[in-house]
PDB file of C-alpha atoms in Angstrom:
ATOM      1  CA  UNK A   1      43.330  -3.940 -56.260  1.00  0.00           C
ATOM      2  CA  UNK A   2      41.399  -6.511 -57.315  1.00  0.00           C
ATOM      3  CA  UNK A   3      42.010  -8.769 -54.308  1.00  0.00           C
ATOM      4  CA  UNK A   4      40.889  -5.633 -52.069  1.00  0.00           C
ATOM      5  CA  UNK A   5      38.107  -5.733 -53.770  1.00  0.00           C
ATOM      6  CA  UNK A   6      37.066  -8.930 -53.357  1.00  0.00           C
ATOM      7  CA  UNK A   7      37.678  -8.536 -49.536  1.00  0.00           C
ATOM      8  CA  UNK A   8      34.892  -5.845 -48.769  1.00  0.00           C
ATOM      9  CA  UNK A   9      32.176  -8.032 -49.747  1.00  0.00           C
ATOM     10  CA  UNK A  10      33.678 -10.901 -47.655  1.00  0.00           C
ATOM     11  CA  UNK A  11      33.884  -8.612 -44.496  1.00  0.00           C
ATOM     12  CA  UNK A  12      30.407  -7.125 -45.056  1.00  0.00           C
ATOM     13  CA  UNK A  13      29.510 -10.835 -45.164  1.00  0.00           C
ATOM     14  CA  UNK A  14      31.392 -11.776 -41.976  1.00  0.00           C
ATOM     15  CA  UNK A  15      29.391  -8.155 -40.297  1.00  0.00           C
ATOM     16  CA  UNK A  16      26.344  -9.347 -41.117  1.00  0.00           C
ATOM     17  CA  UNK A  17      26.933 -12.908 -39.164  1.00  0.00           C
ATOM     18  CA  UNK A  18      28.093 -11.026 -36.367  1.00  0.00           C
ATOM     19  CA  UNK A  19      25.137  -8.814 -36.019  1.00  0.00           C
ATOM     20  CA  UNK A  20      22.883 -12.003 -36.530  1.00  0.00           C
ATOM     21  CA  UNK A  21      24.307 -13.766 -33.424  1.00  0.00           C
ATOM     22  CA  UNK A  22      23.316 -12.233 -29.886  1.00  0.00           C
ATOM     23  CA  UNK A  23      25.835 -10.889 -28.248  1.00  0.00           C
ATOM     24  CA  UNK A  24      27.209 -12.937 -24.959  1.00  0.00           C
ATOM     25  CA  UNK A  25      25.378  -9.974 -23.263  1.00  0.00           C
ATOM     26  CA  UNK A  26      22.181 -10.425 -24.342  1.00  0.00           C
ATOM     27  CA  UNK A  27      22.409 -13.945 -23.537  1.00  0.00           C
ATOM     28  CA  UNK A  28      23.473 -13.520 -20.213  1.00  0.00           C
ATOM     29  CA  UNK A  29      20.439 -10.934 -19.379  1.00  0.00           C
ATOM     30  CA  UNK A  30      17.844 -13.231 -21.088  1.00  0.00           C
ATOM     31  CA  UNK A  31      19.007 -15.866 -18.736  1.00  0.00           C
ATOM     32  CA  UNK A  32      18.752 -13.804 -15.740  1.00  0.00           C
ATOM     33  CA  UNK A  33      15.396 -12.411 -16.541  1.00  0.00           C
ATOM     34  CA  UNK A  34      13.305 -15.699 -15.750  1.00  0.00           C
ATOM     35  CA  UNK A  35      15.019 -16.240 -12.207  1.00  0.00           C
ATOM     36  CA  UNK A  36      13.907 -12.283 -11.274  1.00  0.00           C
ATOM     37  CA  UNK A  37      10.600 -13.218 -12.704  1.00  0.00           C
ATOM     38  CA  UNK A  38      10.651 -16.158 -10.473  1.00  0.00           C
ATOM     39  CA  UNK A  39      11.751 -13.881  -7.761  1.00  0.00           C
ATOM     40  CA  UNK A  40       9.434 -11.226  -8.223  1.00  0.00           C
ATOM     41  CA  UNK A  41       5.596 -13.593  -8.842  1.00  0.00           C
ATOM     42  CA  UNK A  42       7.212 -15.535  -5.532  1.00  0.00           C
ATOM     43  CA  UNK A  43       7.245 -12.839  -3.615  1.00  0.00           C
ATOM     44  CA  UNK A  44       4.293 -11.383  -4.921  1.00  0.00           C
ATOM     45  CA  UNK A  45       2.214 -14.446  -4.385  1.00  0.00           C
ATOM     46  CA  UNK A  46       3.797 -14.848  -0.727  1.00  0.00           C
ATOM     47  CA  UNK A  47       2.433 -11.035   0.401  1.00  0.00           C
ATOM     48  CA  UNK A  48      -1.258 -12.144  -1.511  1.00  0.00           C
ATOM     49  CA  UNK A  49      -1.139 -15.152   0.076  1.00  0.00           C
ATOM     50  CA  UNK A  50       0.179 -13.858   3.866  1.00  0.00           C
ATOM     51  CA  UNK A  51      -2.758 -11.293   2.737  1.00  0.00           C
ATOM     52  CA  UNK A  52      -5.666 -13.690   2.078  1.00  0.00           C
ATOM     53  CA  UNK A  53      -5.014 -15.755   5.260  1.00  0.00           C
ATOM     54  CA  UNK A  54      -4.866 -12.899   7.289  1.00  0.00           C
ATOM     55  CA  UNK A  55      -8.014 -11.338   6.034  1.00  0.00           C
ATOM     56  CA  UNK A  56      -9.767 -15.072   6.372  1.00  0.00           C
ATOM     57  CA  UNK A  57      -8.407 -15.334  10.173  1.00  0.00           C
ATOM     58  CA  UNK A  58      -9.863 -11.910  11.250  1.00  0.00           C
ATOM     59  CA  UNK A  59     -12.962 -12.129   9.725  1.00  0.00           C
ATOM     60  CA  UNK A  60     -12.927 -15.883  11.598  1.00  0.00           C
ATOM     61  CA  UNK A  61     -12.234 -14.718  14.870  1.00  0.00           C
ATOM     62  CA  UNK A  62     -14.822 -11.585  14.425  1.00  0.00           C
ATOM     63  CA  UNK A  63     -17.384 -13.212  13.206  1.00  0.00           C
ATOM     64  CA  UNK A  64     -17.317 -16.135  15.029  1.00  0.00           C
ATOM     65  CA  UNK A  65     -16.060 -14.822  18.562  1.00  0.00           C
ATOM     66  CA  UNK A  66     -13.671 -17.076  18.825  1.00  0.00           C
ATOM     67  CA  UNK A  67     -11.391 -14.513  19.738  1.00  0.00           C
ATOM     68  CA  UNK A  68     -12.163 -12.315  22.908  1.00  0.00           C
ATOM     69  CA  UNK A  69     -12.271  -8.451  21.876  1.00  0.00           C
ATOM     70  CA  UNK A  70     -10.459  -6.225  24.126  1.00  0.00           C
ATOM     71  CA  UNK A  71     -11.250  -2.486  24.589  1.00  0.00           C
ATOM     72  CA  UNK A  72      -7.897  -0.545  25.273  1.00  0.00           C
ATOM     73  CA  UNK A  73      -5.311   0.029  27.718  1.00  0.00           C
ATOM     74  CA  UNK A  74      -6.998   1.408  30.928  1.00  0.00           C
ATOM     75  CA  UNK A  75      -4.829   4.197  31.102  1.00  0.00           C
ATOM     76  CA  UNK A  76      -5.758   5.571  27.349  1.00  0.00           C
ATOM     77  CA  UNK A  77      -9.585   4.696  27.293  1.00  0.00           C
ATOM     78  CA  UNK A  78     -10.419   8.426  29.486  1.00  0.00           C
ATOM     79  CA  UNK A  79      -9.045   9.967  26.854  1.00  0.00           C
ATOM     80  CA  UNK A  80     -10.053   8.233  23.721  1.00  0.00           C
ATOM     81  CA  UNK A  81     -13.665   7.978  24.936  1.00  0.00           C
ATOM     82  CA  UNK A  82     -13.493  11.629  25.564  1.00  0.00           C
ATOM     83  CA  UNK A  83     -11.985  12.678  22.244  1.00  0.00           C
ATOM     84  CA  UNK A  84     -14.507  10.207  20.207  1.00  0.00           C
ATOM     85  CA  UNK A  85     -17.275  11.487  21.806  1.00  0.00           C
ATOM     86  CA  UNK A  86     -16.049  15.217  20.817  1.00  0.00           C
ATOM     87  CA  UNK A  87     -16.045  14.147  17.296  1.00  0.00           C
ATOM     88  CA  UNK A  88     -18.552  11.345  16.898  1.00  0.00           C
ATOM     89  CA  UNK A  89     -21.306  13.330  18.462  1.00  0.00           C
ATOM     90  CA  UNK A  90     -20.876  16.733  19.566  1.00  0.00           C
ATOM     91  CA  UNK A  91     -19.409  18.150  16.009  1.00  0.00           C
ATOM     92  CA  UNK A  92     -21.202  15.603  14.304  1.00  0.00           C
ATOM     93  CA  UNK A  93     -23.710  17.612  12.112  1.00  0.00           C
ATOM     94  CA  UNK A  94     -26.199  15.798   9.839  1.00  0.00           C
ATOM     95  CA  UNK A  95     -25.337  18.171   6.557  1.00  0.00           C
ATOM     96  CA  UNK A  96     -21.507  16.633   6.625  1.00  0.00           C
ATOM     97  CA  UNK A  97     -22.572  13.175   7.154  1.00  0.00           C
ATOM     98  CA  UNK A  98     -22.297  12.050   3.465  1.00  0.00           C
ATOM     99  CA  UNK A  99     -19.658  13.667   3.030  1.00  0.00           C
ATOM    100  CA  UNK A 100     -17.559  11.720   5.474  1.00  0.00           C
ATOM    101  CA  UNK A 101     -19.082   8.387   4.250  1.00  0.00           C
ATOM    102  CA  UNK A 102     -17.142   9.970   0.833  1.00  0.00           C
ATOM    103  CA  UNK A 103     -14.229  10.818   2.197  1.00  0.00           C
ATOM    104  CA  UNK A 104     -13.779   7.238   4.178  1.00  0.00           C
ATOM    105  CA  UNK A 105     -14.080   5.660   0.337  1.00  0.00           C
ATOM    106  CA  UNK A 106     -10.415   7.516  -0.270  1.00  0.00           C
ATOM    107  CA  UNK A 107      -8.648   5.673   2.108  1.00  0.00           C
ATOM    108  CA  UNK A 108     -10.049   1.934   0.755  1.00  0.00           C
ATOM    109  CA  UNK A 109      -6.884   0.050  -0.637  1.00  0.00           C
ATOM    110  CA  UNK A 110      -9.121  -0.443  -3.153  1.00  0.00           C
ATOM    111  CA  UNK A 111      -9.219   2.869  -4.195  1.00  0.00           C
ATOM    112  CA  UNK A 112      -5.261   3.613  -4.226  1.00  0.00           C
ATOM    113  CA  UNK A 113      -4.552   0.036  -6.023  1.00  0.00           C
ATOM    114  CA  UNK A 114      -6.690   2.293  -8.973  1.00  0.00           C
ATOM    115  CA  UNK A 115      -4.408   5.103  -8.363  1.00  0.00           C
ATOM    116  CA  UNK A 116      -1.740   2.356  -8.943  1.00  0.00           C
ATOM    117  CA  UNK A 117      -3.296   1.123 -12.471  1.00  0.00           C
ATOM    118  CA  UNK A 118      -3.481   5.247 -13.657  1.00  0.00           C
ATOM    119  CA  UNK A 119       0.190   5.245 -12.715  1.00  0.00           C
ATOM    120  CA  UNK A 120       0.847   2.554 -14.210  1.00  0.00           C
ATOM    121  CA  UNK A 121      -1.268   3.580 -17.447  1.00  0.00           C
ATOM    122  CA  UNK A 122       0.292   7.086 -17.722  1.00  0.00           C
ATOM    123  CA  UNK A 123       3.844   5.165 -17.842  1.00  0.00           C
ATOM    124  CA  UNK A 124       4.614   5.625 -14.322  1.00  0.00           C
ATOM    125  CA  UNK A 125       5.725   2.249 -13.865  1.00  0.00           C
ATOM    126  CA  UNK A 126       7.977   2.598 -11.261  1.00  0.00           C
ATOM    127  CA  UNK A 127       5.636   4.134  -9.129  1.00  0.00           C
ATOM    128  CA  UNK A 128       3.270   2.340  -9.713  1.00  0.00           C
ATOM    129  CA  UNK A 129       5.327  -1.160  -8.358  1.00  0.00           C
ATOM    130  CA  UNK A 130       6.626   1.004  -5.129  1.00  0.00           C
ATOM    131  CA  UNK A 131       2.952   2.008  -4.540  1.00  0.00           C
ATOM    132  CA  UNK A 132       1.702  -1.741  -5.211  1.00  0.00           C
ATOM    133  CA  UNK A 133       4.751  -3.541  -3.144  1.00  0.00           C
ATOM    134  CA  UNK A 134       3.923  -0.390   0.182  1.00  0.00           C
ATOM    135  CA  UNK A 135      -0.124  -0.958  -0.287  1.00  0.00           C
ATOM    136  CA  UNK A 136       0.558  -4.991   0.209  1.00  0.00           C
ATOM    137  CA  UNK A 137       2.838  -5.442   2.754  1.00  0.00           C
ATOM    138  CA  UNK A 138       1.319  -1.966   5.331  1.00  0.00           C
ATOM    139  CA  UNK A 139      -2.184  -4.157   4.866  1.00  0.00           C
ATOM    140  CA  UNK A 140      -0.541  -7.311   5.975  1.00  0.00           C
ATOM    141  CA  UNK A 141       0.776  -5.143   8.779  1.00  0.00           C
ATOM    142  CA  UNK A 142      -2.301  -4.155   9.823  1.00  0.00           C
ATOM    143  CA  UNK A 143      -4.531  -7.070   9.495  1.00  0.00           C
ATOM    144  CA  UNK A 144      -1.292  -9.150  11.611  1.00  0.00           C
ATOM    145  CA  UNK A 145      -1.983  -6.115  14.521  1.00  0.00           C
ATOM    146  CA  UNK A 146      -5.781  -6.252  14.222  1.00  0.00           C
ATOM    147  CA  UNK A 147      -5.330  -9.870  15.091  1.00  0.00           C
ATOM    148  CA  UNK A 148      -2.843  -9.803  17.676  1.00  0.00           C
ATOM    149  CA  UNK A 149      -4.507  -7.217  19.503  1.00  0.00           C
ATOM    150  CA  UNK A 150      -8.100  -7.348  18.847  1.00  0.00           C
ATOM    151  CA  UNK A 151      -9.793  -4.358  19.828  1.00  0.00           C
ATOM    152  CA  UNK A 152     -13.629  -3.736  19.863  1.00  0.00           C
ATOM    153  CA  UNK A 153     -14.687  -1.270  17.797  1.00  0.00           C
ATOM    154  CA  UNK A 154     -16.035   2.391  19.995  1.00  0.00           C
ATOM    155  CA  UNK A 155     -19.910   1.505  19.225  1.00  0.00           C
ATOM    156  CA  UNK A 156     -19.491  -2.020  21.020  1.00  0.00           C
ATOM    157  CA  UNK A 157     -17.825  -0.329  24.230  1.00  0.00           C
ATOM    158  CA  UNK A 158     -19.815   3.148  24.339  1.00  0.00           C
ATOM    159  CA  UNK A 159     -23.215   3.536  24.606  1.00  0.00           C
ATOM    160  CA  UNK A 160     -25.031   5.906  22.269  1.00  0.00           C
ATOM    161  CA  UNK A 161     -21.986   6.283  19.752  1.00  0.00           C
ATOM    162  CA  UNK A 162     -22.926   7.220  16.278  1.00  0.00           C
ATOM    163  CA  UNK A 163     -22.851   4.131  13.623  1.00  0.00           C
ATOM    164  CA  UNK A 164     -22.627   5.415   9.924  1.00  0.00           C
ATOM    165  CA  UNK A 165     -19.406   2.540   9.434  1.00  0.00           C
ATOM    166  CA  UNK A 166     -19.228  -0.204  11.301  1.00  0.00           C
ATOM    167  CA  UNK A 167     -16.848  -1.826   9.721  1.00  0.00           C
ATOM    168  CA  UNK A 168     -16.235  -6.085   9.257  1.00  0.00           C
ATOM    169  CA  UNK A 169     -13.347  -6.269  11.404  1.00  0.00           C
ATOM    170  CA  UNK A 170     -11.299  -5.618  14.294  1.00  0.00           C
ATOM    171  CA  UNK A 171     -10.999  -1.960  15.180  1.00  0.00           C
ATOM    172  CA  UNK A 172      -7.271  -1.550  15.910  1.00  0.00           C
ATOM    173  CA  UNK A 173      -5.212   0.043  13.711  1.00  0.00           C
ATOM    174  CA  UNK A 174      -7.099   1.698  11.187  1.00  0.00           C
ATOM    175  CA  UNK A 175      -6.110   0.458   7.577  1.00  0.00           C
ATOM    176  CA  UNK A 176      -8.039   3.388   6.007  1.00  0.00           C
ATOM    177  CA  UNK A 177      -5.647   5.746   7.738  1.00  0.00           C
ATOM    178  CA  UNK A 178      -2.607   3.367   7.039  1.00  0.00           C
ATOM    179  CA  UNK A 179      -3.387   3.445   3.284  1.00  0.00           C
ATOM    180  CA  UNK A 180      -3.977   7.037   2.678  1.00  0.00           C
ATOM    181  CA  UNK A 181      -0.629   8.416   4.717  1.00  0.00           C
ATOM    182  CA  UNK A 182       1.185   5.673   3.189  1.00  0.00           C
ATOM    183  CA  UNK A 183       0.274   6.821  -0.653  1.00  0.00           C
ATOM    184  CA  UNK A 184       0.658  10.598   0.595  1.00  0.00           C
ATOM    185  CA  UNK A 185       3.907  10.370   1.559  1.00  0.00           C
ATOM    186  CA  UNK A 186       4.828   7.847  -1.403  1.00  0.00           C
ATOM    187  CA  UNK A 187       2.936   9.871  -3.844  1.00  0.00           C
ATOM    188  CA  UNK A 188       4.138  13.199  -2.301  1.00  0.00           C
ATOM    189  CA  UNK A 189       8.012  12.425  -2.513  1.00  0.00           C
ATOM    190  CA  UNK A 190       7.174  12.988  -6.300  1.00  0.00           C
ATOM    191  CA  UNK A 191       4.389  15.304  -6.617  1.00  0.00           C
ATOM    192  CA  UNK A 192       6.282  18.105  -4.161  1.00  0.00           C
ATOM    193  CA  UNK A 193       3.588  20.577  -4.530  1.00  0.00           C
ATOM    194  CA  UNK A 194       0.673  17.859  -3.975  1.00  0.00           C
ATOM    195  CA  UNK A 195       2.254  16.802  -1.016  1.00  0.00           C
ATOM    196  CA  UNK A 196       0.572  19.108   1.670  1.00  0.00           C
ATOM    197  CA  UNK A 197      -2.411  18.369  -0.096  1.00  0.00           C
ATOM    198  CA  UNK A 198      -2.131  14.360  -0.004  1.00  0.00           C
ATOM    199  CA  UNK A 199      -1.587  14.712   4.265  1.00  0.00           C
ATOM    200  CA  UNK A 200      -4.768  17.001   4.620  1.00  0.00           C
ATOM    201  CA  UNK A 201      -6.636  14.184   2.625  1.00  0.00           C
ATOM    202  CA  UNK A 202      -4.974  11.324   4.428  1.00  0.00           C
ATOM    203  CA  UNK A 203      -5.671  13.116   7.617  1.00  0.00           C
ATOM    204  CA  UNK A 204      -9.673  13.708   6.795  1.00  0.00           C
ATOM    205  CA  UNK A 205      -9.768  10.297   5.841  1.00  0.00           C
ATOM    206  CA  UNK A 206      -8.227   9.321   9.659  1.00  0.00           C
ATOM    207  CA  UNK A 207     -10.874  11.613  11.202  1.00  0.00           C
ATOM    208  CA  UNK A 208     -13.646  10.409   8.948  1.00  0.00           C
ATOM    209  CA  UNK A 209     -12.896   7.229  11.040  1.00  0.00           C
ATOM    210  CA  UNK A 210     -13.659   8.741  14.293  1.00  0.00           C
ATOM    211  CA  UNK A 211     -16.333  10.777  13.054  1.00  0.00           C
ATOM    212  CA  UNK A 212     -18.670   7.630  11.305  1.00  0.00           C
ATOM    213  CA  UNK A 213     -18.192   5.719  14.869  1.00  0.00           C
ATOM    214  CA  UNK A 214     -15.853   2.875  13.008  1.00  0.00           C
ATOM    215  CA  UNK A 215     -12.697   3.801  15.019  1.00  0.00           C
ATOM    216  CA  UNK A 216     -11.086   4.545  18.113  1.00  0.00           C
ATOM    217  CA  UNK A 217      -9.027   7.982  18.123  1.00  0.00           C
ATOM    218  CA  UNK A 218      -5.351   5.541  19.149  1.00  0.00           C
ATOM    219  CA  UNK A 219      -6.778   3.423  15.791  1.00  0.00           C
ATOM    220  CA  UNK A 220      -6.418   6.574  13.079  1.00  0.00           C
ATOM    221  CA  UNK A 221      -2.892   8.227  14.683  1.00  0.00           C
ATOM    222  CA  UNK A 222      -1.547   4.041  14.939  1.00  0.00           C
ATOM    223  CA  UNK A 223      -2.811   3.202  11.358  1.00  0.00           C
ATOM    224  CA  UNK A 224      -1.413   6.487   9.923  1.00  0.00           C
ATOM    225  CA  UNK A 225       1.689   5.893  11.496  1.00  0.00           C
ATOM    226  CA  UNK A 226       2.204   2.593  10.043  1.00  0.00           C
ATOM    227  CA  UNK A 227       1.421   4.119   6.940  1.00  0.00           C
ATOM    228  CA  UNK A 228       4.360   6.258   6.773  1.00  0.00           C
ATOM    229  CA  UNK A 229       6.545   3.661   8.666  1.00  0.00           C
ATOM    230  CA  UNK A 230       5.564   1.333   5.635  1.00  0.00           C
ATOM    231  CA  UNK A 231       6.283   4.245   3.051  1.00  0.00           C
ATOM    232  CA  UNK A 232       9.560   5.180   4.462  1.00  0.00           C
ATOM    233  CA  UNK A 233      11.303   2.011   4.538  1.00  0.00           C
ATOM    234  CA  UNK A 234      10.085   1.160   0.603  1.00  0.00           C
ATOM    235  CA  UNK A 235      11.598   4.214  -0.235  1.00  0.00           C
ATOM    236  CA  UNK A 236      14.461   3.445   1.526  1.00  0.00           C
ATOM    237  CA  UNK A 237      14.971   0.174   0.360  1.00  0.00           C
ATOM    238  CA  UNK A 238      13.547   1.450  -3.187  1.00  0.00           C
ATOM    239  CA  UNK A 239      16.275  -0.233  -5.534  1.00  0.00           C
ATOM    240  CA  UNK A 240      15.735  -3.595  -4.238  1.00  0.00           C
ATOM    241  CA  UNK A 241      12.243  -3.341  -4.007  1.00  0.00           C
ATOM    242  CA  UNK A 242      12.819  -2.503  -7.728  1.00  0.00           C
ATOM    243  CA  UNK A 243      14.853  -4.766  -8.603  1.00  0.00           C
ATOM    244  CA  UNK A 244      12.593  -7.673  -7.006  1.00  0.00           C
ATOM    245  CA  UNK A 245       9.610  -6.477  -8.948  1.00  0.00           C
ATOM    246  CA  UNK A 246      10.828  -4.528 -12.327  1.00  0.00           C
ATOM    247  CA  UNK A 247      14.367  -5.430 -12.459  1.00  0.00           C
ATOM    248  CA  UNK A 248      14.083  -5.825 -16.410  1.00  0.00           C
ATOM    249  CA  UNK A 249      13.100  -2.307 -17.094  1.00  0.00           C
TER     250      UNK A 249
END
């Protein structure tokens, strides 16, 4: 009895040094955290960086005009000049002015990287990194395009077009539209009953385009397509998006 006894304390003891060393688990996860870190600020830096020089090429080339603007495919241009001229001038009305200069505010990547902080603030973290990873690489996307092709914006090709947004770069394809159907359709998979909502904003913000004279008609429907192009495939690939950028959650 008395040797039983004597045992309990020693196994308590022998408990306690077991729960004081970290399992071979814990170990194995805290050594795999720092190379997804790694992972993760490389290929975050990578998009900011691709981002940056983009950004600094096209304003280059448009400021500079180093690079020769082009106005559209011949066979499009009928149509587009008709269909901006429709909405640039003819339902143009002075009353709804500011509120398109508004409405093209939504679709700033600017203004959905703030959506991304309130996600990220109300504990929607997961979101919040799809959202972040989409908004990077569709605006790499489109400023790669915008430099490739290099289209004029509507007010340098037709005369008497409305001005309320010119715009600092290239007009071709619109990254206003890009980031507001890309965060509808991202935002929307979650939000089911927002979702209709989302596309009628993403789509205002795509006509607001046209309407203030900044873009083409090709420029919105292109830019909005790339959106959801963008949005689709992160969702798609959403687990190793995830586990590139919040693996340790």
């Amino acid at each position: 009895m008395r040797g039983v006894l004597l045992e309990v304390p020693r196994a308590l003891h022998r408990d306690r040094e077991e729960r004081s060393l970290p399992p071979s688990s814990l170990k194995d996860k805290r050594k795999d955290r720092s190379p997804t870190k790694a992972k993760a600020l490389l290929a975050i830096t990578l998009i900011l960086s691709a981002l940056i020089s983009l950004w600094a090429l096209e304003s280059l080339f448009w400021r500079s005009g180093l690079w020769q603007g082009r106005v559209g495919p011949s066979w499009l241009l009928d149509w587009e000049e008709k269909t901006f001229i429709l909405i640039n001038r003819r339902l143009s009305s002075p009353a709804l002015d500011p509120f398109m200069e508004g409405v093209t505010y939504v679709g700033s990547i600017f203004f959905w990287l703030g959506v991304t902080v309130a996600f990220w603030c109300k504990g929607r973290r997961r979101g919040a990194a799809l959202l972040f990873f989409a908004l990077l690489a569709c605006s790499a996307l489109t400023l790669a395009v915008k430099i490739f092709v290099a289209r004029v914006r509507p007010y340098q090709a037709i005369v008497g077009a409305r001005v309320l947004s010119a715009g600092g770069s290239f007009s071709f394809p619109s990254g206003h539209s890009g980031n507001s159907f890309l965060s509808a359709t991202l935002i929307g998979r979650k939000f089911r009953k927002a979702f209709p909502y989302l596309y009628a904003l993403a789509s205002l913000v795509a006509y607001s385009g046209v309407y203030l004279g900044a873009h083409w008609p090709l420029d919105v429907v292109v830019g909005g397509a790339f959106g959801v192009m963008v949005a689709s495939l992160t969702l798609r690939f959403e687990r190793k998006v995830l586990k590139l950028l919040y693996a340790n959650e």
